[in-house]
PDB file of C-alpha atoms in Angstrom:
ATOM      1  CA  SER A  28      14.898 -85.918 -90.625  1.00 34.00           C
ATOM      2  CA  VAL A  29      11.996 -87.756 -89.031  1.00 35.00           C
ATOM      3  CA  LEU A  30      13.286 -89.928 -86.221  1.00 35.00           C
ATOM      4  CA  LEU A  31      10.103 -91.559 -85.117  1.00 35.00           C
ATOM      5  CA  ILE A  32       6.372 -91.700 -85.666  1.00 35.00           C
ATOM      6  CA  PHE A  33       4.568 -93.606 -82.941  1.00 35.00           C
ATOM      7  CA  CYS A  34       0.946 -94.579 -82.589  1.00 36.00           C
ATOM      8  CA  CYS A  35      -0.629 -96.361 -79.691  1.00 36.00           C
ATOM      9  CA  ALA A  36      -3.923 -96.995 -77.947  1.00 36.00           C
ATOM     10  CA  ALA A  37      -3.504 -98.473 -74.469  1.00 36.00           C
ATOM     11  CA  ASN A  38      -7.189 -99.370 -74.450  1.00 38.00           C
ATOM     12  CA  ALA A  39     -10.244 -98.417 -76.423  1.00 39.00           C
ATOM     13  CA  ALA A  40     -11.237 -95.658 -73.949  1.00 51.00           C
ATOM     14  CA  GLU A  41      -7.980 -93.762 -74.327  1.00 54.00           C
ATOM     15  CA  PRO A  42      -7.097 -91.585 -77.307  1.00 62.00           C
ATOM     16  CA  THR A  43      -4.745 -92.751 -80.014  1.00 69.00           C
ATOM     17  CA  ILE A  44      -1.660 -90.632 -79.495  1.00 77.00           C
ATOM     18  CA  GLN A  45       0.568 -89.987 -82.499  1.00 75.00           C
ATOM     19  CA  VAL A  46       3.943 -88.488 -81.676  1.00 87.00           C
ATOM     20  CA  GLY A  47       6.078 -87.182 -84.506  1.00 90.00           C
ATOM     21  CA  ILE A  48       9.650 -86.215 -83.660  1.00 92.00           C
ATOM     22  CA  GLU A  49      12.183 -84.523 -85.883  1.00 92.00           C
ATOM     23  CA  LYS A  50      15.697 -83.455 -85.037  1.00 90.00           C
ATOM     24  CA  SER A  51      17.194 -80.269 -86.440  1.00 91.00           C
ATOM     25  CA  GLY A  52      20.718 -79.758 -85.130  1.00 87.00           C
ATOM     26  CA  ASP A  53      20.436 -80.098 -81.347  1.00 85.00           C
ATOM     27  CA  VAL A  54      16.702 -79.284 -81.325  1.00 91.00           C
ATOM     28  CA  PHE A  55      14.059 -81.991 -81.019  1.00 92.00           C
ATOM     29  CA  ILE A  56      10.759 -80.887 -82.569  1.00 95.00           C
ATOM     30  CA  ILE A  57       7.694 -82.703 -81.243  1.00 95.00           C
ATOM     31  CA  ASP A  58       4.323 -82.622 -82.998  1.00 95.00           C
ATOM     32  CA  THR A  59       1.363 -84.494 -81.597  1.00 92.00           C
ATOM     33  CA  ARG A  60      -2.317 -84.556 -82.550  1.00 90.00           C
ATOM     34  CA  PHE A  61      -5.095 -86.523 -80.890  1.00 89.00           C
ATOM     35  CA  ASP A  62      -8.584 -86.294 -79.432  1.00 92.00           C
ATOM     36  CA  PHE A  63      -9.330 -86.437 -75.721  1.00 92.00           C
ATOM     37  CA  PRO A  64     -12.682 -88.254 -75.287  1.00 91.00           C
ATOM     38  CA  VAL A  65     -14.072 -85.514 -73.011  1.00 95.00           C
ATOM     39  CA  PRO A  66     -15.654 -82.071 -73.470  1.00 95.00           C
ATOM     40  CA  LEU A  67     -13.352 -79.036 -73.738  1.00 97.00           C
ATOM     41  CA  ARG A  68     -13.977 -77.776 -70.167  1.00 96.00           C
ATOM     42  CA  MET A  69     -12.919 -81.107 -68.638  1.00 95.00           C
ATOM     43  CA  ALA A  70      -9.812 -81.346 -70.847  1.00 96.00           C
ATOM     44  CA  TRP A  71      -8.862 -77.756 -69.977  1.00 97.00           C
ATOM     45  CA  ASP A  72      -9.355 -78.342 -66.250  1.00 97.00           C
ATOM     46  CA  VAL A  73      -6.971 -81.329 -66.237  1.00 97.00           C
ATOM     47  CA  LEU A  74      -4.359 -79.789 -68.542  1.00 97.00           C
ATOM     48  CA  THR A  75      -4.143 -76.664 -66.358  1.00 97.00           C
ATOM     49  CA  ASP A  76      -4.363 -78.383 -62.945  1.00 97.00           C
ATOM     50  CA  TYR A  77      -0.692 -77.664 -62.204  1.00 97.00           C
ATOM     51  CA  ASP A  78      -1.045 -77.803 -58.405  1.00 97.00           C
ATOM     52  CA  ASN A  79      -2.300 -81.406 -58.674  1.00 96.00           C
ATOM     53  CA  MET A  80      -0.101 -82.569 -61.565  1.00 96.00           C
ATOM     54  CA  ALA A  81       2.028 -84.776 -59.248  1.00 96.00           C
ATOM     55  CA  GLY A  82      -1.118 -86.838 -58.650  1.00 96.00           C
ATOM     56  CA  ILE A  83      -1.843 -87.079 -62.383  1.00 96.00           C
ATOM     57  CA  LEU A  84       1.594 -87.743 -63.899  1.00 95.00           C
ATOM     58  CA  SER A  85       3.598 -90.635 -62.454  1.00 92.00           C
ATOM     59  CA  ASN A  86       6.933 -89.040 -63.361  1.00 91.00           C
ATOM     60  CA  VAL A  87       6.175 -85.735 -61.563  1.00 95.00           C
ATOM     61  CA  THR A  88       6.926 -85.694 -57.820  1.00 96.00           C
ATOM     62  CA  SER A  89       6.034 -82.038 -57.192  1.00 97.00           C
ATOM     63  CA  SER A  90       4.181 -79.363 -59.135  1.00 97.00           C
ATOM     64  CA  LYS A  91       3.251 -75.939 -57.864  1.00 97.00           C
ATOM     65  CA  VAL A  92       2.027 -72.633 -59.246  1.00 98.00           C
ATOM     66  CA  MET A  93       4.599 -70.239 -57.761  1.00 98.00           C
ATOM     67  CA  GLU A  94       3.071 -67.066 -59.157  1.00 97.00           C
ATOM     68  CA  ARG A  95      -0.148 -66.119 -60.953  1.00 97.00           C
ATOM     69  CA  ASP A  96      -0.801 -62.878 -62.820  1.00 97.00           C
ATOM     70  CA  GLU A  97      -4.163 -63.183 -64.570  1.00 95.00           C
ATOM     71  CA  ASN A  98      -3.494 -65.734 -67.355  1.00 97.00           C
ATOM     72  CA  THR A  99       0.282 -65.970 -66.872  1.00 98.00           C
ATOM     73  CA  LEU A 100       1.620 -68.529 -64.409  1.00 98.00           C
ATOM     74  CA  ARG A 101       5.054 -69.460 -63.142  1.00 98.00           C
ATOM     75  CA  VAL A 102       4.986 -73.224 -62.576  1.00 98.00           C
ATOM     76  CA  GLN A 103       7.706 -75.200 -60.817  1.00 97.00           C
ATOM     77  CA  GLN A 104       7.895 -78.970 -61.272  1.00 96.00           C
ATOM     78  CA  ALA A 105      10.261 -81.773 -60.315  1.00 96.00           C
ATOM     79  CA  GLY A 106      10.253 -85.481 -60.996  1.00 93.00           C
ATOM     80  CA  VAL A 107      12.031 -88.546 -62.259  1.00 90.00           C
ATOM     81  CA  ALA A 108      11.898 -89.610 -65.905  1.00 83.00           C
ATOM     82  CA  LYS A 109      12.386 -93.331 -66.510  1.00 82.00           C
ATOM     83  CA  TYR A 110      13.271 -95.136 -69.691  1.00 76.00           C
ATOM     84  CA  GLY A 111      13.816 -98.863 -69.301  1.00 79.00           C
ATOM     85  CA  ILE A 112      16.244 -99.394 -66.421  1.00 80.00           C
ATOM     86  CA  ILE A 113      17.578 -95.832 -66.616  1.00 75.00           C
ATOM     87  CA  SER A 114      16.131 -92.893 -64.706  1.00 77.00           C
ATOM     88  CA  TYR A 115      17.032 -89.245 -64.341  1.00 77.00           C
ATOM     89  CA  SER A 116      15.773 -86.496 -62.045  1.00 84.00           C
ATOM     90  CA  PHE A 117      14.498 -83.259 -63.531  1.00 87.00           C
ATOM     91  CA  VAL A 118      13.395 -79.841 -62.331  1.00 91.00           C
ATOM     92  CA  SER A 119      11.880 -77.037 -64.325  1.00 94.00           C
ATOM     93  CA  GLU A 120      10.368 -73.650 -63.873  1.00 97.00           C
ATOM     94  CA  ARG A 121       8.165 -72.510 -66.729  1.00 97.00           C
ATOM     95  CA  GLU A 122       6.234 -69.458 -67.681  1.00 98.00           C
ATOM     96  CA  VAL A 123       2.803 -70.640 -68.797  1.00 98.00           C
ATOM     97  CA  ARG A 124       0.495 -68.307 -70.709  1.00 98.00           C
ATOM     98  CA  LEU A 125      -3.135 -69.370 -70.857  1.00 98.00           C
ATOM     99  CA  GLU A 126      -5.605 -68.390 -73.530  1.00 98.00           C
ATOM    100  CA  PRO A 127      -8.580 -69.914 -71.696  1.00 97.00           C
ATOM    101  CA  MET A 128     -10.194 -72.875 -73.381  1.00 97.00           C
ATOM    102  CA  LYS A 129      -8.062 -72.363 -76.529  1.00 98.00           C
ATOM    103  CA  ARG A 130      -4.295 -72.439 -76.049  1.00 98.00           C
ATOM    104  CA  ILE A 131      -1.536 -73.142 -73.504  1.00 98.00           C
ATOM    105  CA  LEU A 132       1.889 -71.655 -74.232  1.00 98.00           C
ATOM    106  CA  ALA A 133       4.878 -72.625 -72.096  1.00 98.00           C
ATOM    107  CA  ARG A 134       8.555 -71.760 -72.044  1.00 98.00           C
ATOM    108  CA  GLN A 135      11.229 -72.915 -69.676  1.00 97.00           C
ATOM    109  CA  ILE A 136      12.786 -70.253 -67.441  1.00 97.00           C
ATOM    110  CA  THR A 137      15.167 -72.627 -65.627  1.00 95.00           C
ATOM    111  CA  GLY A 138      15.586 -76.392 -65.550  1.00 92.00           C
ATOM    112  CA  ASN A 139      17.343 -79.451 -66.899  1.00 86.00           C
ATOM    113  CA  ALA A 140      16.720 -78.750 -70.575  1.00 88.00           C
ATOM    114  CA  LYS A 141      18.932 -76.254 -72.332  1.00 90.00           C
ATOM    115  CA  GLN A 142      15.766 -74.928 -73.969  1.00 93.00           C
ATOM    116  CA  PHE A 143      12.071 -75.825 -73.970  1.00 94.00           C
ATOM    117  CA  SER A 144       8.960 -74.192 -75.397  1.00 97.00           C
ATOM    118  CA  SER A 145       5.553 -75.602 -76.270  1.00 97.00           C
ATOM    119  CA  GLU A 146       2.164 -74.683 -77.651  1.00 98.00           C
ATOM    120  CA  MET A 147      -1.005 -76.690 -77.143  1.00 98.00           C
ATOM    121  CA  ASP A 148      -4.133 -75.776 -79.097  1.00 98.00           C
ATOM    122  CA  LEU A 149      -7.522 -77.175 -78.074  1.00 98.00           C
ATOM    123  CA  THR A 150     -10.619 -77.321 -80.270  1.00 97.00           C
ATOM    124  CA  PRO A 151     -14.009 -78.604 -79.097  1.00 97.00           C
ATOM    125  CA  ASP A 152     -15.691 -81.232 -81.269  1.00 93.00           C
ATOM    126  CA  GLY A 153     -18.918 -82.341 -79.634  1.00 91.00           C
ATOM    127  CA  ASN A 154     -18.004 -84.422 -76.581  1.00 91.00           C
ATOM    128  CA  THR A 155     -14.359 -84.661 -77.564  1.00 94.00           C
ATOM    129  CA  THR A 156     -11.492 -82.175 -77.534  1.00 96.00           C
ATOM    130  CA  GLN A 157      -9.054 -82.072 -80.429  1.00 95.00           C
ATOM    131  CA  VAL A 158      -5.490 -81.308 -79.352  1.00 94.00           C
ATOM    132  CA  ARG A 159      -2.515 -80.125 -81.361  1.00 96.00           C
ATOM    133  CA  TYR A 160       0.728 -80.031 -79.357  1.00 97.00           C
ATOM    134  CA  HIS A 161       3.993 -78.616 -80.686  1.00 97.00           C
ATOM    135  CA  ALA A 162       7.183 -78.396 -78.635  1.00 96.00           C
ATOM    136  CA  GLU A 163      10.829 -77.686 -79.267  1.00 96.00           C
ATOM    137  CA  THR A 164      13.512 -78.760 -76.823  1.00 92.00           C
ATOM    138  CA  ILE A 165      17.251 -79.019 -76.511  1.00 89.00           C
ATOM    139  CA  PRO A 166      17.865 -81.708 -73.863  1.00 83.00           C
ATOM    140  CA  ASP A 167      20.615 -81.255 -71.311  1.00 82.00           C
ATOM    141  CA  SER A 168      20.642 -84.827 -70.006  1.00 66.00           C
ATOM    142  CA  ALA A 169      22.932 -87.597 -71.197  1.00 62.00           C
ATOM    143  CA  LEU A 170      19.894 -89.914 -71.158  1.00 61.00           C
ATOM    144  CA  ALA A 171      17.886 -87.714 -73.529  1.00 63.00           C
ATOM    145  CA  ARG A 172      20.884 -87.127 -75.795  1.00 64.00           C
ATOM    146  CA  THR A 173      21.724 -90.846 -75.860  1.00 66.00           C
ATOM    147  CA  PHE A 174      18.208 -92.136 -76.513  1.00 69.00           C
ATOM    148  CA  GLY A 175      16.980 -88.949 -78.223  1.00 73.00           C
ATOM    149  CA  GLY A 176      13.686 -89.329 -80.029  1.00 79.00           C
ATOM    150  CA  ALA A 177      12.745 -92.639 -78.398  1.00 81.00           C
ATOM    151  CA  PHE A 178      13.168 -91.181 -74.891  1.00 80.00           C
ATOM    152  CA  ILE A 179      11.227 -87.988 -75.696  1.00 83.00           C
ATOM    153  CA  GLN A 180       8.494 -89.955 -77.490  1.00 85.00           C
ATOM    154  CA  HIS A 181       8.115 -92.204 -74.434  1.00 83.00           C
ATOM    155  CA  GLU A 182       7.758 -89.207 -72.077  1.00 85.00           C
ATOM    156  CA  VAL A 183       5.230 -87.370 -74.284  1.00 89.00           C
ATOM    157  CA  GLU A 184       3.141 -90.504 -74.820  1.00 89.00           C
ATOM    158  CA  GLU A 185       3.199 -91.357 -71.108  1.00 89.00           C
ATOM    159  CA  GLN A 186       2.186 -87.849 -70.026  1.00 91.00           C
ATOM    160  CA  PHE A 187      -0.718 -87.448 -72.446  1.00 92.00           C
ATOM    161  CA  THR A 188      -1.970 -90.985 -71.714  1.00 91.00           C
ATOM    162  CA  ALA A 189      -1.924 -90.190 -67.969  1.00 93.00           C
ATOM    163  CA  MET A 190      -3.815 -86.942 -68.555  1.00 93.00           C
ATOM    164  CA  ALA A 191      -6.408 -88.779 -70.663  1.00 92.00           C
ATOM    165  CA  THR A 192      -6.793 -91.334 -67.864  1.00 93.00           C
ATOM    166  CA  GLU A 193      -7.381 -88.507 -65.349  1.00 95.00           C
ATOM    167  CA  MET A 194      -9.928 -86.878 -67.663  1.00 94.00           C
ATOM    168  CA  LEU A 195     -11.822 -90.149 -67.985  1.00 92.00           C
ATOM    169  CA  ARG A 196     -11.650 -90.668 -64.208  1.00 94.00           C
ATOM    170  CA  ARG A 197     -13.135 -87.194 -63.634  1.00 93.00           C
ATOM    171  CA  LYS A 198     -15.754 -87.793 -66.327  1.00 91.00           C
ATOM    172  CA  THR A 199     -16.987 -90.983 -64.632  1.00 90.00           C
ATOM    173  CA  THR A 200     -17.073 -89.344 -61.173  1.00 89.00           C
ATOM    174  CA  ALA A 201     -18.699 -86.086 -62.317  1.00 78.00           C
ATOM    175  CA  PRO A 202     -22.266 -85.546 -61.078  1.00 77.00           C
TER     176      PRO A 202
END
């Protein structure tokens, strides 16, 4: 069943982010489509800037590429997710497979979620980048289980909005 469809635009410069969430058993299925208002190369550079992600995403306190083997990375991240007055700390280690300028595949190796995998497809369209993001997760936190779709929707929206903000910042400071 569809739990939530959300659409927002924080300001005219940021993309409209539509987050669709379904729940099937314990699994939350997230589907998101939107356009980043920057060329593909700039979108790719921000989306794969794992060593600087703590400076891009407000809920990430540390992010580091632990291992790199060509286009396969092992990324470790930690942070604090907040929803209203409630917050919860998270850690994750993910295997990230890059298909340069086309696709980012990630799966959790260890972390707070019982299970997490995602696929992000990028398509250039002039000076914008079309994004399709699909993820499946089984949360392991009481917060995520209690607030379910609303909590996950908030996190996905916040992260992609922050990445769009960083892309626009880089676009305006690029030579």
